[in-house]
Amino acid sequence: MHVTLNVWRQSSNKVDGHFETYEVADINEDMSFLELFDVLNERLLDKEQDPVAFDSDCREGICGMCSMMINGQAHGPETGTATCQLHMRKFNDGDVITVEPFRATSFPIIKDLAVDRSAFDRIVESGGFVDAPTGTAGDANLTLIPKAVADKAMDAAQCIGCGACVAACPNGAANLFTSAKLMHMNLLPQGQPQRFDRAINMVETMDAYFGSCTNHGECQAACPKEISIDFIALMNKDYAKAQLKNRATASQK
Amino acid sequence: MSKVSSPDLDAKIPQGSMAEKWDNHKFASKLVNPANKRKFEIIVVGTGLAGASAGATLAELGYKVKAYCFQDSPRRAHSIAAQGGINAAKNYKNDGDSVKRLFYDTVKGGDFRSREANVHRLAQESNNVIDQCVAQGVPFAREYGGLLDNRSFGGAQVSRTFYARGQTGQQLLLGAYQALAHQVALGNVEMFPRTEMLDIVTKDNRAVGIVTRDLVTGDIQSHSAHAVVLATGGYANAFYLSTNAMGSNVTATWRAHKKGAYMANPCYTQIHPTCIPASDDFQSKLTLMSESLRNDGRIWVPISKDETRAAADIPEDERDYYLERKYPAFGNLVPRDIASRNAKTVVDEGRGVGPLKNGVYLDFSDAINRLGQSVIEERYGNLFEMYERITGENPYEVPMRIYPALHYTMGGTWVDYNLMSTVDGLFVLGEANFSDHGANRLGASALMQGLADGYFVLPNTIGNYLAPLLGEKIVPTDAPEFVEAENAIHDQIDKLISIGGTRSPDDFHRELGKILWDNCGMERSKESLEKALEEIPKLRDEFYKDLRILGSDDEFNQTLEKAGRVADFLEFGELMVRDALHREESCGGHFRVESQTPEGEALRDDENFAYVAAWEYTGDLTKPKLHKEYLEFEEVHLAQRSYK
Ligand SMILES: Cc1cc2nc3c(=O)[nH]c(=O)nc-3n(C[C@H](O)[C@H](O)[C@H](O)COP(=O)(O)OP(=O)(O)OC[C@H]3O[C@@H](n4cnc5c(N)ncnc54)[C@H](O)[C@@H]3O)c2cc1C
């Protein structure tokens, strides 16, 4: 196969970036999209040109490190797939492919296609945990958790924190990411004691870093784990309840 | 048969019966009182399962922690990719499991090359690990009654594996990461992401800090502390192609090795039988398909090496179900190493399948006929989907193609019962140490070990080292030891950049990987290992003559990062081969062609090799010094494995 790549090049966030065009010939359709970039980089290095910086680690769609806008779509055209699991057979010989970093003001560019997503860590630090210091736990089977609850919490918990939801959102909102983490905790019995404070803290931290959600739904379409925007609705409910809830009566139905 | 271990390798195994050792040790250990803990600073390098759990727990206890990882967030460590599950001796299924049985299985599974006392402690702590994870909100799979579900994994005869869909590692890591993030928010942990440790700093054979490179700005920085913990993962990527994440590397433990930390059993590597074969030379990593597939899939190759027909067109009597044929009792469920070696044999015979003839079939058609497609879909749906995504082939219609790949490394930094290396104050946890799996690791036991080390072992043993240091100040980072280490790092980076050759770090890495895979992979012989010992130093020389790195050291420079890691693999790889050459027995994942039974099975030599081989760096890569820690088996009696 042969493809033409228009790739965003920007040596740091202190300078302006631009597109650079590369012809990449003789590639194999079984390659992943990141392997295409490995090949491009080897060839650039051969020509003494600076390789394209991009993030990746597990290459199995689970670490959330890779982050490319491919033809305007976060992680490219295949649904439910991170860039590392997108293969060249999904493209045609002769295609022109535009590749940019995940764009959002809250994700400053480090170099080329690599961005800084540490604002996500700030959201988790503000409340995305159960306060259960090591050694304090009772027997794991002491608290029964209905299967449906555990499954739903797992649906939320599978978020890989890649930031595709933010990159896809016209407002650069992080509501899908935040609600996935919040509802993972808030659906489970273990999460109940801190449920309402968690909702307030995480939502407010999110608002401090990211844009606002206006229900476009682009996030759900871009999510490589196909996390549902229902979690955003659940988050909004918990946040609203949290404003009024008397914490001292929280354990009453 | 007791032989005397090297005086440098005092394992500090506690007194008492096996079941009492850990309690006795905790009771005899010195304590740091709660008000004094904040006077101690601890560096934790690596925030995968082992590092994040250790960092969070130490901070909860009151220590001041600084933690480092090379990814942009601790949540992305390689641990995230573990699929299958985590073991514990809960016996929730009432099927006869116990701490004792998990201990036995692990010592036996490790082919009698691990330290009994450590393994027993691991089995004891396994239950606390599950309790801890559940308390944090890890969404393990549940049964309809709301209880935790368990399954049998990797041939175990009891169901002791806890899992969260096919994403167990992810959920466990997120639990540990969140606990760590909480401590960051409280100001007890200072987190340094996108930061790579390039050296440890010692003073009077004590670890007093580290030197790091900020991967975004290129700044070289020193960090000082009372103790240093490495939880930097395994070295499977020495082989270039493995199931490990792209960034997994040996740099931290190798550089610690050069500062005095002995490296134990580097030749013990685990090859996983069910991975997707490589499709071309640019393959960057191999993807693991869960071992559970072997429960219903049948493994075969054509009898004839000239076979060209599609799988479905090959009649039954022209197929060789070689595992079922050779191991009628266990069939397709033989242990990982046996399944792997047999796949290699048939592929080497020219009977491999697929366009490159580099795989074997894993065929579900019988299971689909017997159970119906919907049952298979329910059991393995996500795996089938993943397979199709990667290969473009639908495994409901054509058999999967699989081949073994490097997966896990049992060897690592030598540590005593306290998890302290031969450098005082340098502790090593998780896959980075050598301690619990002997020559072979059982499925679902790495996650258990990483979390046991981090949540429960280190936080209890580190006090012993720290207590006598109360009142001592950390060594200032402008002390000569730090300045010297920083200068050495600057020199090394300058040296790499100034080579100005023509080949990329990846190119050298690929070549090293091939040398190791061909000569120190599934089968090793004196001849193949000696060949590798000729080739590796040549390749290393070539590397220092012909490496090309563009750009500078004061920017985000991924070629430079890789070059540093490859430089270390090129040195470490040689030690691995030397270790494999010296161990003239087969055990666990280490199969020496010269040491096999008449039936072609691995043959251990307990008389001569029932020891841990711990190598000391002497400054000369051709002459590492061997130290032996002899292993005593008080509880589990030495016996040869048999899966016939
Ligand atoms: C595909 C796959 C599936 C697996 N499935 C299972 C399973 O089902 N069950 C099971 O028990 N085990 C499984 N394993 C094994 C298990 O996942 C690992 O052994 C375990 O997660 C290792 O954890 P760790 O904390 O020791 O290291 P890692 O998770 O590898 O973490 C290493 C950390 O060190 C950091 N680091 C490394 N070098 C440096 C440096 N120089 N400077 C700064 N930071 C550094 C990294 O950033 C990272 O944070 C699997 C492994 C693979 C590859």
PDB file of C-alpha atoms in Angstrom, chain B residues 469-562:
ATOM      1  CA  LEU B 469      18.542   6.083  60.610  1.00  0.00           C
ATOM      2  CA  LEU B 470      16.262   8.299  62.714  1.00  0.00           C
ATOM      3  CA  GLY B 471      17.708  11.795  62.906  1.00  0.00           C
ATOM      4  CA  GLU B 472      19.992  11.338  59.901  1.00  0.00           C
ATOM      5  CA  LYS B 473      19.579  13.973  57.224  1.00  0.00           C
ATOM      6  CA  ILE B 474      19.286  13.000  53.587  1.00  0.00           C
ATOM      7  CA  VAL B 475      22.443  13.557  51.547  1.00  0.00           C
ATOM      8  CA  PRO B 476      22.208  16.978  49.863  1.00  0.00           C
ATOM      9  CA  THR B 477      21.921  16.819  46.078  1.00  0.00           C
ATOM     10  CA  ASP B 478      24.996  19.003  45.656  1.00  0.00           C
ATOM     11  CA  ALA B 479      27.124  16.392  47.440  1.00  0.00           C
ATOM     12  CA  PRO B 480      29.937  14.951  45.310  1.00  0.00           C
ATOM     13  CA  GLU B 481      28.159  11.585  44.903  1.00  0.00           C
ATOM     14  CA  PHE B 482      25.238  13.274  43.140  1.00  0.00           C
ATOM     15  CA  VAL B 483      27.372  15.643  41.098  1.00  0.00           C
ATOM     16  CA  GLU B 484      29.489  12.762  39.885  1.00  0.00           C
ATOM     17  CA  ALA B 485      26.438  10.705  38.925  1.00  0.00           C
ATOM     18  CA  GLU B 486      24.893  13.649  37.079  1.00  0.00           C
ATOM     19  CA  ASN B 487      28.097  14.258  35.184  1.00  0.00           C
ATOM     20  CA  ALA B 488      28.293  10.625  34.178  1.00  0.00           C
ATOM     21  CA  ILE B 489      24.752  10.805  32.802  1.00  0.00           C
ATOM     22  CA  HIS B 490      25.531  13.964  30.834  1.00  0.00           C
ATOM     23  CA  ASP B 491      28.614  12.249  29.426  1.00  0.00           C
ATOM     24  CA  GLN B 492      26.693   9.162  28.449  1.00  0.00           C
ATOM     25  CA  ILE B 493      23.992  11.164  26.671  1.00  0.00           C
ATOM     26  CA  ASP B 494      26.581  13.268  24.859  1.00  0.00           C
ATOM     27  CA  LYS B 495      28.389  10.130  23.821  1.00  0.00           C
ATOM     28  CA  LEU B 496      25.223   8.626  22.324  1.00  0.00           C
ATOM     29  CA  ILE B 497      24.221  11.776  20.473  1.00  0.00           C
ATOM     30  CA  SER B 498      27.673  12.452  19.107  1.00  0.00           C
ATOM     31  CA  ILE B 499      28.073   9.047  17.435  1.00  0.00           C
ATOM     32  CA  GLY B 500      26.346  10.438  14.369  1.00  0.00           C
ATOM     33  CA  GLY B 501      26.045   7.082  12.585  1.00  0.00           C
ATOM     34  CA  THR B 502      23.335   5.762  10.296  1.00  0.00           C
ATOM     35  CA  ARG B 503      21.192   3.251  12.212  1.00  0.00           C
ATOM     36  CA  SER B 504      18.211   3.852  14.478  1.00  0.00           C
ATOM     37  CA  PRO B 505      18.029   2.484  18.038  1.00  0.00           C
ATOM     38  CA  ASP B 506      15.098   0.308  16.914  1.00  0.00           C
ATOM     39  CA  ASP B 507      17.217  -1.248  14.228  1.00  0.00           C
ATOM     40  CA  PHE B 508      19.803  -2.362  16.788  1.00  0.00           C
ATOM     41  CA  HIS B 509      17.089  -3.445  19.146  1.00  0.00           C
ATOM     42  CA  ARG B 510      15.487  -5.657  16.506  1.00  0.00           C
ATOM     43  CA  GLU B 511      18.815  -7.308  15.824  1.00  0.00           C
ATOM     44  CA  LEU B 512      19.526  -7.920  19.492  1.00  0.00           C
ATOM     45  CA  GLY B 513      16.040  -9.346  19.891  1.00  0.00           C
ATOM     46  CA  LYS B 514      16.623 -11.798  17.092  1.00  0.00           C
ATOM     47  CA  ILE B 515      19.929 -12.964  18.551  1.00  0.00           C
ATOM     48  CA  LEU B 516      18.310 -13.560  21.919  1.00  0.00           C
ATOM     49  CA  TRP B 517      15.183 -15.199  20.544  1.00  0.00           C
ATOM     50  CA  ASP B 518      17.109 -17.550  18.273  1.00  0.00           C
ATOM     51  CA  ASN B 519      19.801 -18.506  20.757  1.00  0.00           C
ATOM     52  CA  CYS B 520      18.429 -17.866  24.225  1.00  0.00           C
ATOM     53  CA  GLY B 521      14.710 -18.346  23.651  1.00  0.00           C
ATOM     54  CA  MET B 522      12.527 -21.400  24.026  1.00  0.00           C
ATOM     55  CA  GLU B 523      15.503 -23.738  23.716  1.00  0.00           C
ATOM     56  CA  ARG B 524      19.070 -23.024  24.656  1.00  0.00           C
ATOM     57  CA  SER B 525      22.188 -25.067  23.993  1.00  0.00           C
ATOM     58  CA  LYS B 526      25.846 -24.537  24.766  1.00  0.00           C
ATOM     59  CA  GLU B 527      26.378 -23.972  21.097  1.00  0.00           C
ATOM     60  CA  SER B 528      23.591 -21.441  20.600  1.00  0.00           C
ATOM     61  CA  LEU B 529      24.540 -19.536  23.731  1.00  0.00           C
ATOM     62  CA  GLU B 530      28.170 -19.334  22.743  1.00  0.00           C
ATOM     63  CA  LYS B 531      27.071 -18.051  19.393  1.00  0.00           C
ATOM     64  CA  ALA B 532      25.059 -15.316  21.099  1.00  0.00           C
ATOM     65  CA  LEU B 533      28.076 -14.434  23.208  1.00  0.00           C
ATOM     66  CA  GLU B 534      30.008 -13.798  20.043  1.00  0.00           C
ATOM     67  CA  GLU B 535      27.296 -11.780  18.378  1.00  0.00           C
ATOM     68  CA  ILE B 536      26.124  -9.524  21.189  1.00  0.00           C
ATOM     69  CA  PRO B 537      29.449  -7.760  21.892  1.00  0.00           C
ATOM     70  CA  LYS B 538      29.878  -7.230  18.145  1.00  0.00           C
ATOM     71  CA  LEU B 539      26.464  -5.675  17.917  1.00  0.00           C
ATOM     72  CA  ARG B 540      27.244  -3.496  20.916  1.00  0.00           C
ATOM     73  CA  ASP B 541      30.427  -2.235  19.263  1.00  0.00           C
ATOM     74  CA  GLU B 542      28.470  -1.527  16.136  1.00  0.00           C
ATOM     75  CA  PHE B 543      25.900   0.390  18.193  1.00  0.00           C
ATOM     76  CA  TYR B 544      28.550   2.726  19.565  1.00  0.00           C
ATOM     77  CA  LYS B 545      29.908   3.279  16.066  1.00  0.00           C
ATOM     78  CA  ASP B 546      26.805   3.585  13.963  1.00  0.00           C
ATOM     79  CA  LEU B 547      23.919   4.821  16.088  1.00  0.00           C
ATOM     80  CA  ARG B 548      21.980   7.795  14.815  1.00  0.00           C
ATOM     81  CA  ILE B 549      20.080  10.154  17.097  1.00  0.00           C
ATOM     82  CA  LEU B 550      18.776  13.435  15.759  1.00  0.00           C
ATOM     83  CA  GLY B 551      17.872  16.491  17.810  1.00  0.00           C
ATOM     84  CA  SER B 552      19.347  17.411  21.153  1.00  0.00           C
ATOM     85  CA  ASP B 553      19.214  16.325  24.767  1.00  0.00           C
ATOM     86  CA  ASP B 554      17.292  19.360  26.001  1.00  0.00           C
ATOM     87  CA  GLU B 555      13.991  18.548  24.365  1.00  0.00           C
ATOM     88  CA  PHE B 556      11.358  15.817  24.081  1.00  0.00           C
ATOM     89  CA  ASN B 557      13.485  13.323  22.187  1.00  0.00           C
ATOM     90  CA  GLN B 558      12.043   9.829  21.867  1.00  0.00           C
ATOM     91  CA  THR B 559      14.972   8.517  19.820  1.00  0.00           C
ATOM     92  CA  LEU B 560      17.331   9.445  22.629  1.00  0.00           C
ATOM     93  CA  GLU B 561      15.089   7.734  25.208  1.00  0.00           C
ATOM     94  CA  LYS B 562      15.100   4.546  23.179  1.00  0.00           C
TER      95      LYS B 562
END
